[in-house]
Amino acid sequence: EVQVVESGGGLVQPGGSLRLSCAASGFLFSSYAMTWVRQGPGKGLEWVSTISGRAHNSYYTASVQGRFTVARDNSKNTLYLQMDSLRTDDTAIYYCARMNVSSVTLDQWGQGTLVTVSS
Amino acid sequence: DIPMTQSPSSVSAFVGDRVNITCRASQDISTWLAWFQQKPGKAPKLLIYEASSLESGVPSRFSGSGSGTDFTLTISSLQPEDLATYYCQQGNTFPALTFGGGTRVEIK
C-alpha cells in the first residue's frame, strides 16, 4: 500500500525555523518527484515546492524562495522541508504528495502536519 | 502563474441530483487539468487527471471534460458521501502547480 506520512509540525515564533519530514512507503521512492502543498486556515491549496526523484532539481513558489529548502534522502525514503525565517502567513497544514510526472498531478497525499507561526 | 477560477464557490443539491463544477484557466492549458475532492478534516484525494481520466477506485458517477481554458467536473448522481470541497489544479506550468479556489458541495 502506498503511503506518505508527514511529521514535524508545531508552534514556532515568527523568525524561527522548523523541519518537516515525510516518510514514504509502498513505492519506489527515488522514481518519483515529491511535492509540498500547504493549506492556510479556512483557505485553499497552495503549491509550495517540488523536488525531482534524484534530487537534481528543486523548485519553489515565490513566497518561500530563499527561506524554505526541500531535500530528500532516497536511502531512507524520506522527504524534508526545512523552513527558516518563518512568518505568520506560513501558518498552514503542510501536505506531502507524490507527483505523477506523466499526468502532472499529485496522486498520493499524506494526512498533513500543522505548522503554526505565532508569538 | 496561471490563475484558475472555479464556479460556483458553493452548491447545495439533493441526493440524486446532477452537479456541475466549472474551472477556467487564464490561458490555454491543453488537458493538463486535475480534480481533487477534500472531505472535512481530510487530505485532498485525486479524482480526475488529464481533464477526463478517472483515477483508479473513484466511482464512475464522477467525470471530467474540457480542454484549453474551460473544464467541468460532473457528479452524475449526488450521494451523501460526496459532501466535500472540490478543487481543480493545472499542470501546464510544471513543476509549478496552481489550484482553483474550491467549490463546496452541500447536501440539501
PDB file of C-alpha atoms in Angstrom:
ATOM      1  CA  GLU A   1       0.000   0.000   0.000  1.00  0.00           C
ATOM      2  CA  VAL A   2       1.297   3.399  -0.999  1.00  0.00           C
ATOM      3  CA  GLN A   3       1.626   5.676   1.995  1.00  0.00           C
ATOM      4  CA  VAL A   4       3.159   9.033   2.853  1.00  0.00           C
ATOM      5  CA  VAL A   5       3.210  10.277   6.431  1.00  0.00           C
ATOM      6  CA  GLU A   6       4.222  13.787   7.459  1.00  0.00           C
ATOM      7  CA  SER A   7       5.661  14.821  10.802  1.00  0.00           C
ATOM      8  CA  GLY A   8       7.465  17.717  12.433  1.00  0.00           C
ATOM      9  CA  GLY A   9       4.773  20.360  12.617  1.00  0.00           C
ATOM     10  CA  GLY A  10       4.230  22.528  15.660  1.00  0.00           C
ATOM     11  CA  LEU A  11       4.159  26.015  17.117  1.00  0.00           C
ATOM     12  CA  VAL A  12       7.057  28.326  16.290  1.00  0.00           C
ATOM     13  CA  GLN A  13       7.650  32.037  16.764  1.00  0.00           C
ATOM     14  CA  PRO A  14       7.972  34.414  13.827  1.00  0.00           C
ATOM     15  CA  GLY A  15      11.523  34.301  12.508  1.00  0.00           C
ATOM     16  CA  GLY A  16      12.006  30.766  13.764  1.00  0.00           C
ATOM     17  CA  SER A  17      12.732  27.514  11.973  1.00  0.00           C
ATOM     18  CA  LEU A  18      11.110  24.123  11.629  1.00  0.00           C
ATOM     19  CA  ARG A  19      11.884  20.983   9.643  1.00  0.00           C
ATOM     20  CA  LEU A  20       9.109  18.813   8.291  1.00  0.00           C
ATOM     21  CA  SER A  21       9.591  15.187   7.312  1.00  0.00           C
ATOM     22  CA  CYS A  22       7.576  12.900   5.070  1.00  0.00           C
ATOM     23  CA  ALA A  23       8.127   9.145   5.263  1.00  0.00           C
ATOM     24  CA  ALA A  24       7.129   7.222   2.153  1.00  0.00           C
ATOM     25  CA  SER A  25       6.424   3.535   1.689  1.00  0.00           C
ATOM     26  CA  GLY A  26       4.863   1.138  -0.781  1.00  0.00           C
ATOM     27  CA  PHE A  27       6.509   2.510  -3.923  1.00  0.00           C
ATOM     28  CA  LEU A  28       9.952   3.104  -5.429  1.00  0.00           C
ATOM     29  CA  PHE A  29      10.564   6.469  -3.785  1.00  0.00           C
ATOM     30  CA  SER A  30      13.541   7.508  -5.917  1.00  0.00           C
ATOM     31  CA  SER A  31      11.494   7.185  -9.111  1.00  0.00           C
ATOM     32  CA  TYR A  32       9.045   9.917  -8.150  1.00  0.00           C
ATOM     33  CA  ALA A  33       9.186  13.661  -7.807  1.00  0.00           C
ATOM     34  CA  MET A  34       7.720  14.771  -4.489  1.00  0.00           C
ATOM     35  CA  THR A  35       5.831  17.924  -3.659  1.00  0.00           C
ATOM     36  CA  TRP A  36       4.799  20.004  -0.652  1.00  0.00           C
ATOM     37  CA  VAL A  37       1.400  21.709  -0.729  1.00  0.00           C
ATOM     38  CA  ARG A  38       0.009  23.873   2.067  1.00  0.00           C
ATOM     39  CA  GLN A  39      -3.432  24.993   3.134  1.00  0.00           C
ATOM     40  CA  GLY A  40      -3.894  28.024   5.357  1.00  0.00           C
ATOM     41  CA  PRO A  41      -6.698  28.059   7.922  1.00  0.00           C
ATOM     42  CA  GLY A  42     -10.006  28.051   6.040  1.00  0.00           C
ATOM     43  CA  LYS A  43      -8.199  28.602   2.755  1.00  0.00           C
ATOM     44  CA  GLY A  44      -7.475  26.749  -0.469  1.00  0.00           C
ATOM     45  CA  LEU A  45      -4.499  24.726  -1.618  1.00  0.00           C
ATOM     46  CA  GLU A  46      -1.142  26.308  -2.469  1.00  0.00           C
ATOM     47  CA  TRP A  47       1.808  24.595  -4.143  1.00  0.00           C
ATOM     48  CA  VAL A  48       4.991  25.178  -2.116  1.00  0.00           C
ATOM     49  CA  SER A  49       7.851  23.122  -3.536  1.00  0.00           C
ATOM     50  CA  THR A  50       8.767  20.150  -5.730  1.00  0.00           C
ATOM     51  CA  ILE A  51      11.940  18.075  -5.869  1.00  0.00           C
ATOM     52  CA  SER A  52      12.883  15.638  -8.608  1.00  0.00           C
ATOM     53  CA  GLY A  53      13.331  11.931  -7.925  1.00  0.00           C
ATOM     54  CA  ARG A  54      17.118  12.016  -7.693  1.00  0.00           C
ATOM     55  CA  ALA A  55      17.161  15.487  -6.115  1.00  0.00           C
ATOM     56  CA  HIS A  56      18.904  17.081  -9.083  1.00  0.00           C
ATOM     57  CA  ASN A  57      16.248  19.783  -9.355  1.00  0.00           C
ATOM     58  CA  SER A  58      14.114  21.660  -6.834  1.00  0.00           C
ATOM     59  CA  TYR A  59      11.504  24.333  -7.306  1.00  0.00           C
ATOM     60  CA  TYR A  60       9.712  26.795  -5.031  1.00  0.00           C
ATOM     61  CA  THR A  61       6.801  29.160  -5.057  1.00  0.00           C
ATOM     62  CA  ALA A  62       7.955  32.774  -4.952  1.00  0.00           C
ATOM     63  CA  SER A  63       6.778  33.486  -1.402  1.00  0.00           C
ATOM     64  CA  VAL A  64       9.065  30.819   0.118  1.00  0.00           C
ATOM     65  CA  GLN A  65      12.056  31.076  -2.246  1.00  0.00           C
ATOM     66  CA  GLY A  66      15.181  31.724  -0.185  1.00  0.00           C
ATOM     67  CA  ARG A  67      13.504  30.764   3.098  1.00  0.00           C
ATOM     68  CA  PHE A  68      12.476  27.126   2.543  1.00  0.00           C
ATOM     69  CA  THR A  69      14.694  24.262   1.361  1.00  0.00           C
ATOM     70  CA  VAL A  70      13.363  20.957   0.080  1.00  0.00           C
ATOM     71  CA  ALA A  71      15.521  17.847   0.283  1.00  0.00           C
ATOM     72  CA  ARG A  72      15.196  14.081   0.165  1.00  0.00           C
ATOM     73  CA  ASP A  73      17.110  11.031   1.352  1.00  0.00           C
ATOM     74  CA  ASN A  74      16.284   8.204  -1.029  1.00  0.00           C
ATOM     75  CA  SER A  75      18.108   5.683   1.173  1.00  0.00           C
ATOM     76  CA  LYS A  76      15.580   6.470   3.912  1.00  0.00           C
ATOM     77  CA  ASN A  77      12.546   7.043   1.638  1.00  0.00           C
ATOM     78  CA  THR A  78      12.100  10.403   3.292  1.00  0.00           C
ATOM     79  CA  LEU A  79      11.304  13.902   2.045  1.00  0.00           C
ATOM     80  CA  TYR A  80      12.118  17.026   4.041  1.00  0.00           C
ATOM     81  CA  LEU A  81      11.145  20.678   4.115  1.00  0.00           C
ATOM     82  CA  GLN A  82      13.457  22.982   6.047  1.00  0.00           C
ATOM     83  CA  MET A  83      11.569  26.187   6.850  1.00  0.00           C
ATOM     84  CA  ASP A  84      13.544  29.214   8.039  1.00  0.00           C
ATOM     85  CA  SER A  85      12.587  32.836   8.716  1.00  0.00           C
ATOM     86  CA  LEU A  86       9.025  31.751   9.281  1.00  0.00           C
ATOM     87  CA  ARG A  87       6.254  34.319   9.041  1.00  0.00           C
ATOM     88  CA  THR A  88       2.728  34.331  10.398  1.00  0.00           C
ATOM     89  CA  ASP A  89       1.361  33.816   6.880  1.00  0.00           C
ATOM     90  CA  ASP A  90       3.232  30.491   6.690  1.00  0.00           C
ATOM     91  CA  THR A  91       0.709  29.102   9.179  1.00  0.00           C
ATOM     92  CA  ALA A  92      -0.932  26.164   7.430  1.00  0.00           C
ATOM     93  CA  ILE A  93      -1.368  22.441   7.177  1.00  0.00           C
ATOM     94  CA  TYR A  94       1.535  21.151   5.104  1.00  0.00           C
ATOM     95  CA  TYR A  95       0.870  18.142   2.900  1.00  0.00           C
ATOM     96  CA  CYS A  96       3.434  15.888   1.290  1.00  0.00           C
ATOM     97  CA  ALA A  97       2.322  14.402  -2.040  1.00  0.00           C
ATOM     98  CA  ARG A  98       3.709  12.106  -4.699  1.00  0.00           C
ATOM     99  CA  MET A  99       3.850  13.658  -8.131  1.00  0.00           C
ATOM    100  CA  ASN A 100       2.881  11.702 -11.215  1.00  0.00           C
ATOM    101  CA  VAL A 101       5.016  13.436 -13.811  1.00  0.00           C
ATOM    102  CA  SER A 102       3.271  11.873 -16.794  1.00  0.00           C
ATOM    103  CA  SER A 103      -0.110  13.312 -15.789  1.00  0.00           C
ATOM    104  CA  VAL A 104       1.384  16.327 -13.963  1.00  0.00           C
ATOM    105  CA  THR A 105      -0.666  15.854 -10.856  1.00  0.00           C
ATOM    106  CA  LEU A 106      -0.479  14.633  -7.272  1.00  0.00           C
ATOM    107  CA  ASP A 107      -1.744  11.097  -6.927  1.00  0.00           C
ATOM    108  CA  GLN A 108      -0.957  10.227  -3.304  1.00  0.00           C
ATOM    109  CA  TRP A 109      -1.209  12.584  -0.327  1.00  0.00           C
ATOM    110  CA  GLY A 110      -0.296  12.377   3.323  1.00  0.00           C
ATOM    111  CA  GLN A 111      -2.616  13.409   6.120  1.00  0.00           C
ATOM    112  CA  GLY A 112      -0.782  16.693   6.662  1.00  0.00           C
ATOM    113  CA  THR A 113       1.067  18.309   9.551  1.00  0.00           C
ATOM    114  CA  LEU A 114       0.065  21.628  11.109  1.00  0.00           C
ATOM    115  CA  VAL A 115       2.555  24.481  11.325  1.00  0.00           C
ATOM    116  CA  THR A 116       1.535  27.461  13.448  1.00  0.00           C
ATOM    117  CA  VAL A 117       3.679  30.599  13.387  1.00  0.00           C
ATOM    118  CA  SER A 118       2.717  32.863  16.246  1.00  0.00           C
ATOM    119  CA  SER A 119       4.229  34.837  19.087  1.00  0.00           C
TER     120      SER A 119
ATOM    121  CA  ASP B   1       1.418  31.646 -12.821  1.00  0.00           C
ATOM    122  CA  ILE B   2      -1.858  30.583 -14.388  1.00  0.00           C
ATOM    123  CA  PRO B   3      -4.779  31.628 -12.165  1.00  0.00           C
ATOM    124  CA  MET B   4      -7.607  29.108 -12.037  1.00  0.00           C
ATOM    125  CA  THR B   5     -11.157  30.309 -11.446  1.00  0.00           C
ATOM    126  CA  GLN B   6     -13.752  27.902 -10.121  1.00  0.00           C
ATOM    127  CA  SER B   7     -17.502  28.388 -10.041  1.00  0.00           C
ATOM    128  CA  PRO B   8     -19.718  28.271  -8.187  1.00  0.00           C
ATOM    129  CA  SER B   9     -17.937  28.748  -4.863  1.00  0.00           C
ATOM    130  CA  SER B  10     -20.608  26.617  -3.242  1.00  0.00           C
ATOM    131  CA  VAL B  11     -23.539  24.499  -4.388  1.00  0.00           C
ATOM    132  CA  SER B  12     -26.331  22.782  -2.494  1.00  0.00           C
ATOM    133  CA  ALA B  13     -28.204  19.895  -4.127  1.00  0.00           C
ATOM    134  CA  PHE B  14     -30.389  16.905  -3.321  1.00  0.00           C
ATOM    135  CA  VAL B  15     -29.208  13.328  -3.263  1.00  0.00           C
ATOM    136  CA  GLY B  16     -29.521  12.008  -6.816  1.00  0.00           C
ATOM    137  CA  ASP B  17     -29.092  15.428  -8.466  1.00  0.00           C
ATOM    138  CA  ARG B  18     -26.554  16.132 -11.191  1.00  0.00           C
ATOM    139  CA  VAL B  19     -23.906  18.638 -10.088  1.00  0.00           C
ATOM    140  CA  ASN B  20     -21.547  20.531 -12.390  1.00  0.00           C
ATOM    141  CA  ILE B  21     -18.498  22.475 -11.251  1.00  0.00           C
ATOM    142  CA  THR B  22     -16.543  24.581 -13.700  1.00  0.00           C
ATOM    143  CA  CYS B  23     -12.918  25.655 -13.761  1.00  0.00           C
ATOM    144  CA  ARG B  24     -11.475  28.269 -16.092  1.00  0.00           C
ATOM    145  CA  ALA B  25      -7.796  28.824 -16.796  1.00  0.00           C
ATOM    146  CA  SER B  26      -6.448  32.253 -17.712  1.00  0.00           C
ATOM    147  CA  GLN B  27      -4.642  30.720 -20.694  1.00  0.00           C
ATOM    148  CA  ASP B  28      -4.622  27.511 -22.712  1.00  0.00           C
ATOM    149  CA  ILE B  29      -3.537  24.561 -20.560  1.00  0.00           C
ATOM    150  CA  SER B  30      -4.443  21.822 -23.077  1.00  0.00           C
ATOM    151  CA  THR B  31      -5.758  18.952 -20.911  1.00  0.00           C
ATOM    152  CA  TRP B  32      -3.318  19.381 -18.008  1.00  0.00           C
ATOM    153  CA  LEU B  33      -6.127  19.629 -15.511  1.00  0.00           C
ATOM    154  CA  ALA B  34      -6.907  17.546 -12.445  1.00  0.00           C
ATOM    155  CA  TRP B  35      -9.755  17.492  -9.945  1.00  0.00           C
ATOM    156  CA  PHE B  36      -9.473  16.742  -6.238  1.00  0.00           C
ATOM    157  CA  GLN B  37     -12.023  16.025  -3.525  1.00  0.00           C
ATOM    158  CA  GLN B  38     -11.299  17.158   0.025  1.00  0.00           C
ATOM    159  CA  LYS B  39     -13.632  15.946   2.747  1.00  0.00           C
ATOM    160  CA  PRO B  40     -13.753  17.918   6.016  1.00  0.00           C
ATOM    161  CA  GLY B  41     -10.602  17.411   8.060  1.00  0.00           C
ATOM    162  CA  LYS B  42      -9.005  15.159   5.461  1.00  0.00           C
ATOM    163  CA  ALA B  43      -6.309  15.406   2.812  1.00  0.00           C
ATOM    164  CA  PRO B  44      -7.245  16.014  -0.827  1.00  0.00           C
ATOM    165  CA  LYS B  45      -7.881  12.957  -2.971  1.00  0.00           C
ATOM    166  CA  LEU B  46      -7.293  12.763  -6.718  1.00  0.00           C
ATOM    167  CA  LEU B  47     -10.482  12.125  -8.722  1.00  0.00           C
ATOM    168  CA  ILE B  48      -9.694  13.057 -12.331  1.00  0.00           C
ATOM    169  CA  TYR B  49      -6.429  13.667 -14.192  1.00  0.00           C
ATOM    170  CA  GLU B  50      -5.667  14.915 -17.696  1.00  0.00           C
ATOM    171  CA  ALA B  51      -9.102  16.565 -17.704  1.00  0.00           C
ATOM    172  CA  SER B  52     -11.153  13.406 -18.218  1.00  0.00           C
ATOM    173  CA  SER B  53      -9.305  10.312 -16.953  1.00  0.00           C
ATOM    174  CA  LEU B  54     -10.850   8.720 -13.884  1.00  0.00           C
ATOM    175  CA  GLU B  55      -8.377   7.801 -11.152  1.00  0.00           C
ATOM    176  CA  SER B  56      -8.451   4.142 -10.156  1.00  0.00           C
ATOM    177  CA  GLY B  57     -11.022   3.381  -7.461  1.00  0.00           C
ATOM    178  CA  VAL B  58     -13.050   6.572  -7.980  1.00  0.00           C
ATOM    179  CA  PRO B  59     -16.786   5.981  -8.509  1.00  0.00           C
ATOM    180  CA  SER B  60     -17.983   6.304 -12.098  1.00  0.00           C
ATOM    181  CA  ARG B  61     -20.524   8.993 -11.145  1.00  0.00           C
ATOM    182  CA  PHE B  62     -17.575  11.409 -11.278  1.00  0.00           C
ATOM    183  CA  SER B  63     -16.496  12.575 -14.723  1.00  0.00           C
ATOM    184  CA  GLY B  64     -14.426  15.374 -16.187  1.00  0.00           C
ATOM    185  CA  SER B  65     -14.485  17.178 -19.509  1.00  0.00           C
ATOM    186  CA  GLY B  66     -12.951  20.119 -21.297  1.00  0.00           C
ATOM    187  CA  SER B  67      -9.728  21.320 -22.864  1.00  0.00           C
ATOM    188  CA  GLY B  68      -7.930  24.583 -23.434  1.00  0.00           C
ATOM    189  CA  THR B  69      -9.333  27.008 -20.865  1.00  0.00           C
ATOM    190  CA  ASP B  70     -12.717  25.612 -19.811  1.00  0.00           C
ATOM    191  CA  PHE B  71     -13.261  22.463 -17.796  1.00  0.00           C
ATOM    192  CA  THR B  72     -16.115  20.777 -15.951  1.00  0.00           C
ATOM    193  CA  LEU B  73     -16.365  18.239 -13.150  1.00  0.00           C
ATOM    194  CA  THR B  74     -19.704  16.433 -13.132  1.00  0.00           C
ATOM    195  CA  ILE B  75     -21.213  14.345 -10.369  1.00  0.00           C
ATOM    196  CA  SER B  76     -23.974  12.492 -12.209  1.00  0.00           C
ATOM    197  CA  SER B  77     -25.988  11.431  -9.143  1.00  0.00           C
ATOM    198  CA  LEU B  78     -25.013  13.163  -5.909  1.00  0.00           C
ATOM    199  CA  GLN B  79     -24.515  10.893  -2.910  1.00  0.00           C
ATOM    200  CA  PRO B  80     -24.347  11.824   0.798  1.00  0.00           C
ATOM    201  CA  GLU B  81     -20.665  10.859   0.913  1.00  0.00           C
ATOM    202  CA  ASP B  82     -19.895  13.455  -1.781  1.00  0.00           C
ATOM    203  CA  LEU B  83     -20.103  16.237   0.812  1.00  0.00           C
ATOM    204  CA  ALA B  84     -16.731  17.897   0.289  1.00  0.00           C
ATOM    205  CA  THR B  85     -14.827  20.769  -1.261  1.00  0.00           C
ATOM    206  CA  TYR B  86     -13.632  20.188  -4.815  1.00  0.00           C
ATOM    207  CA  TYR B  87     -10.501  21.773  -6.311  1.00  0.00           C
ATOM    208  CA  CYS B  88      -9.169  21.940  -9.831  1.00  0.00           C
ATOM    209  CA  GLN B  89      -5.409  22.055 -10.463  1.00  0.00           C
ATOM    210  CA  GLN B  90      -3.470  22.950 -13.603  1.00  0.00           C
ATOM    211  CA  GLY B  91      -0.196  21.266 -14.502  1.00  0.00           C
ATOM    212  CA  ASN B  92       0.699  23.168 -17.662  1.00  0.00           C
ATOM    213  CA  THR B  93       3.376  25.146 -15.819  1.00  0.00           C
ATOM    214  CA  PHE B  94       5.002  22.073 -14.286  1.00  0.00           C
ATOM    215  CA  PRO B  95       6.584  21.905 -11.770  1.00  0.00           C
ATOM    216  CA  ALA B  96       4.686  24.934 -10.514  1.00  0.00           C
ATOM    217  CA  LEU B  97       1.069  23.947  -9.971  1.00  0.00           C
ATOM    218  CA  THR B  98      -1.889  26.218  -9.301  1.00  0.00           C
ATOM    219  CA  PHE B  99      -5.214  25.345  -7.781  1.00  0.00           C
ATOM    220  CA  GLY B 100      -8.651  26.801  -8.129  1.00  0.00           C
ATOM    221  CA  GLY B 101     -10.304  28.430  -5.136  1.00  0.00           C
ATOM    222  CA  GLY B 102     -12.533  25.453  -4.405  1.00  0.00           C
ATOM    223  CA  THR B 103     -16.224  24.606  -4.622  1.00  0.00           C
ATOM    224  CA  ARG B 104     -18.057  23.461  -1.528  1.00  0.00           C
ATOM    225  CA  VAL B 105     -20.739  20.851  -2.238  1.00  0.00           C
ATOM    226  CA  GLU B 106     -23.506  20.557   0.321  1.00  0.00           C
ATOM    227  CA  ILE B 107     -26.431  18.152   0.541  1.00  0.00           C
ATOM    228  CA  LYS B 108     -29.934  19.586   0.870  1.00  0.00           C
TER     229      LYS B 108
END
